């Protein structure tokens, strides 16, 4: 009996998450109501409230789940310092490609800015951790450099998503890493 309830609970949460993402593709979270989510999910409001406090709580849970999933996904790879940045960027882009609709929705105009910040934190954690040691820069410079590089990279990724992912994850990883490593001199 308990296993059946767990499956039902998982299904309910899954359908509520999917319903919110569908609505977010059309309008911002502030314009969405719990009633609309429940109508799309074909679930009554009392059931919604047994799982989530409100639609903002649901969005936060979706973002936290994606963040955890990305960390697990990226943690499953091990690279040398020399190849780490490009390979981690490629793996991050592959993850985004595999979850295209979710990222199109959460990173674009109706998305939540805190999700972008979470993504930046994950990217900094995985792509920047060895820069300080390799480049012999202090902690303050490393923090500012990683903020500069990762925020620029996130915006390049958003542009890539808007352009229907017109380059492969590997090609985009090369582009992003060339920009990060060589800056404007890359264009010379």
mmCIF file of C-alpha atoms in Angstrom, residues 97-182:
data_model
loop_
_atom_site.group_PDB
_atom_site.id
_atom_site.type_symbol
_atom_site.label_atom_id
_atom_site.label_comp_id
_atom_site.label_asym_id
_atom_site.label_seq_id
_atom_site.Cartn_x
_atom_site.Cartn_y
_atom_site.Cartn_z
ATOM 1 C CA UNK A 97 20.342 19.951 -24.506
ATOM 2 C CA UNK A 98 18.813 16.840 -22.915
ATOM 3 C CA UNK A 99 16.458 19.094 -20.923
ATOM 4 C CA UNK A 100 15.898 21.669 -23.659
ATOM 5 C CA UNK A 101 12.289 22.711 -22.959
ATOM 6 C CA UNK A 102 12.946 23.053 -19.230
ATOM 7 C CA UNK A 103 15.951 25.324 -19.806
ATOM 8 C CA UNK A 104 14.240 27.292 -22.572
ATOM 9 C CA UNK A 105 11.495 28.026 -20.097
ATOM 10 C CA UNK A 106 13.507 28.653 -16.925
ATOM 11 C CA UNK A 107 16.333 30.705 -18.435
ATOM 12 C CA UNK A 108 14.373 32.855 -20.835
ATOM 13 C CA UNK A 109 12.055 35.850 -20.400
ATOM 14 C CA UNK A 110 9.531 34.249 -18.020
ATOM 15 C CA UNK A 111 12.154 32.401 -16.033
ATOM 16 C CA UNK A 112 13.166 32.989 -12.471
ATOM 17 C CA UNK A 113 16.393 35.003 -11.975
ATOM 18 C CA UNK A 114 17.282 32.842 -8.972
ATOM 19 C CA UNK A 115 17.488 29.836 -11.300
ATOM 20 C CA UNK A 116 20.081 31.637 -13.397
ATOM 21 C CA UNK A 117 22.032 32.357 -10.196
ATOM 22 C CA UNK A 118 21.850 28.680 -9.204
ATOM 23 C CA UNK A 119 23.142 27.727 -12.629
ATOM 24 C CA UNK A 120 25.983 30.230 -12.266
ATOM 25 C CA UNK A 121 26.926 28.768 -8.881
ATOM 26 C CA UNK A 122 27.006 25.245 -10.303
ATOM 27 C CA UNK A 123 29.065 26.359 -13.292
ATOM 28 C CA UNK A 124 31.513 28.170 -11.024
ATOM 29 C CA UNK A 125 31.805 25.122 -8.816
ATOM 30 C CA UNK A 126 32.646 22.783 -11.678
ATOM 31 C CA UNK A 127 34.494 24.885 -14.221
ATOM 32 C CA UNK A 128 36.410 27.350 -12.107
ATOM 33 C CA UNK A 129 37.700 25.374 -9.132
ATOM 34 C CA UNK A 130 41.184 24.819 -10.537
ATOM 35 C CA UNK A 131 41.784 28.230 -12.120
ATOM 36 C CA UNK A 132 43.208 29.665 -8.935
ATOM 37 C CA UNK A 133 45.800 26.920 -8.596
ATOM 38 C CA UNK A 134 46.680 26.711 -12.278
ATOM 39 C CA UNK A 135 46.902 30.441 -12.893
ATOM 40 C CA UNK A 136 48.415 31.345 -9.522
ATOM 41 C CA UNK A 137 45.902 34.073 -8.766
ATOM 42 C CA UNK A 138 44.625 34.927 -5.317
ATOM 43 C CA UNK A 139 41.176 34.113 -3.988
ATOM 44 C CA UNK A 140 39.697 37.588 -4.569
ATOM 45 C CA UNK A 141 40.860 37.731 -8.198
ATOM 46 C CA UNK A 142 39.660 34.180 -8.735
ATOM 47 C CA UNK A 143 36.191 35.028 -7.400
ATOM 48 C CA UNK A 144 35.839 38.076 -9.657
ATOM 49 C CA UNK A 145 37.295 36.280 -12.651
ATOM 50 C CA UNK A 146 34.925 33.348 -12.207
ATOM 51 C CA UNK A 147 31.942 35.706 -11.863
ATOM 52 C CA UNK A 148 32.976 37.508 -15.059
ATOM 53 C CA UNK A 149 33.573 34.334 -17.056
ATOM 54 C CA UNK A 150 30.557 32.378 -15.822
ATOM 55 C CA UNK A 151 28.064 35.237 -16.189
ATOM 56 C CA UNK A 152 29.294 35.838 -19.736
ATOM 57 C CA UNK A 153 29.075 32.125 -20.432
ATOM 58 C CA UNK A 154 25.514 31.943 -19.100
ATOM 59 C CA UNK A 155 24.499 34.732 -21.459
ATOM 60 C CA UNK A 156 26.169 32.963 -24.380
ATOM 61 C CA UNK A 157 24.257 29.803 -23.408
ATOM 62 C CA UNK A 158 20.986 31.761 -23.286
ATOM 63 C CA UNK A 159 21.721 33.124 -26.769
ATOM 64 C CA UNK A 160 22.517 29.584 -27.943
ATOM 65 C CA UNK A 161 19.178 28.355 -26.553
ATOM 66 C CA UNK A 162 17.330 31.225 -28.258
ATOM 67 C CA UNK A 163 19.005 30.219 -31.538
ATOM 68 C CA UNK A 164 17.606 26.690 -31.220
ATOM 69 C CA UNK A 165 20.966 25.275 -30.118
ATOM 70 C CA UNK A 166 22.388 25.778 -33.598
ATOM 71 C CA UNK A 167 25.816 24.455 -32.531
ATOM 72 C CA UNK A 168 26.566 21.129 -30.884
ATOM 73 C CA UNK A 169 27.406 21.113 -27.165
ATOM 74 C CA UNK A 170 31.020 20.303 -28.087
ATOM 75 C CA UNK A 171 31.264 23.227 -30.544
ATOM 76 C CA UNK A 172 29.722 25.608 -28.005
ATOM 77 C CA UNK A 173 32.088 24.386 -25.277
ATOM 78 C CA UNK A 174 35.038 25.223 -27.532
ATOM 79 C CA UNK A 175 33.606 28.675 -28.307
ATOM 80 C CA UNK A 176 32.868 29.472 -24.657
ATOM 81 C CA UNK A 177 36.246 28.251 -23.476
ATOM 82 C CA UNK A 178 38.089 30.164 -26.193
ATOM 83 C CA UNK A 179 36.280 33.335 -25.114
ATOM 84 C CA UNK A 180 37.027 32.617 -21.457
ATOM 85 C CA UNK A 181 40.690 31.741 -21.993
ATOM 86 C CA UNK A 182 41.629 34.223 -24.696
#
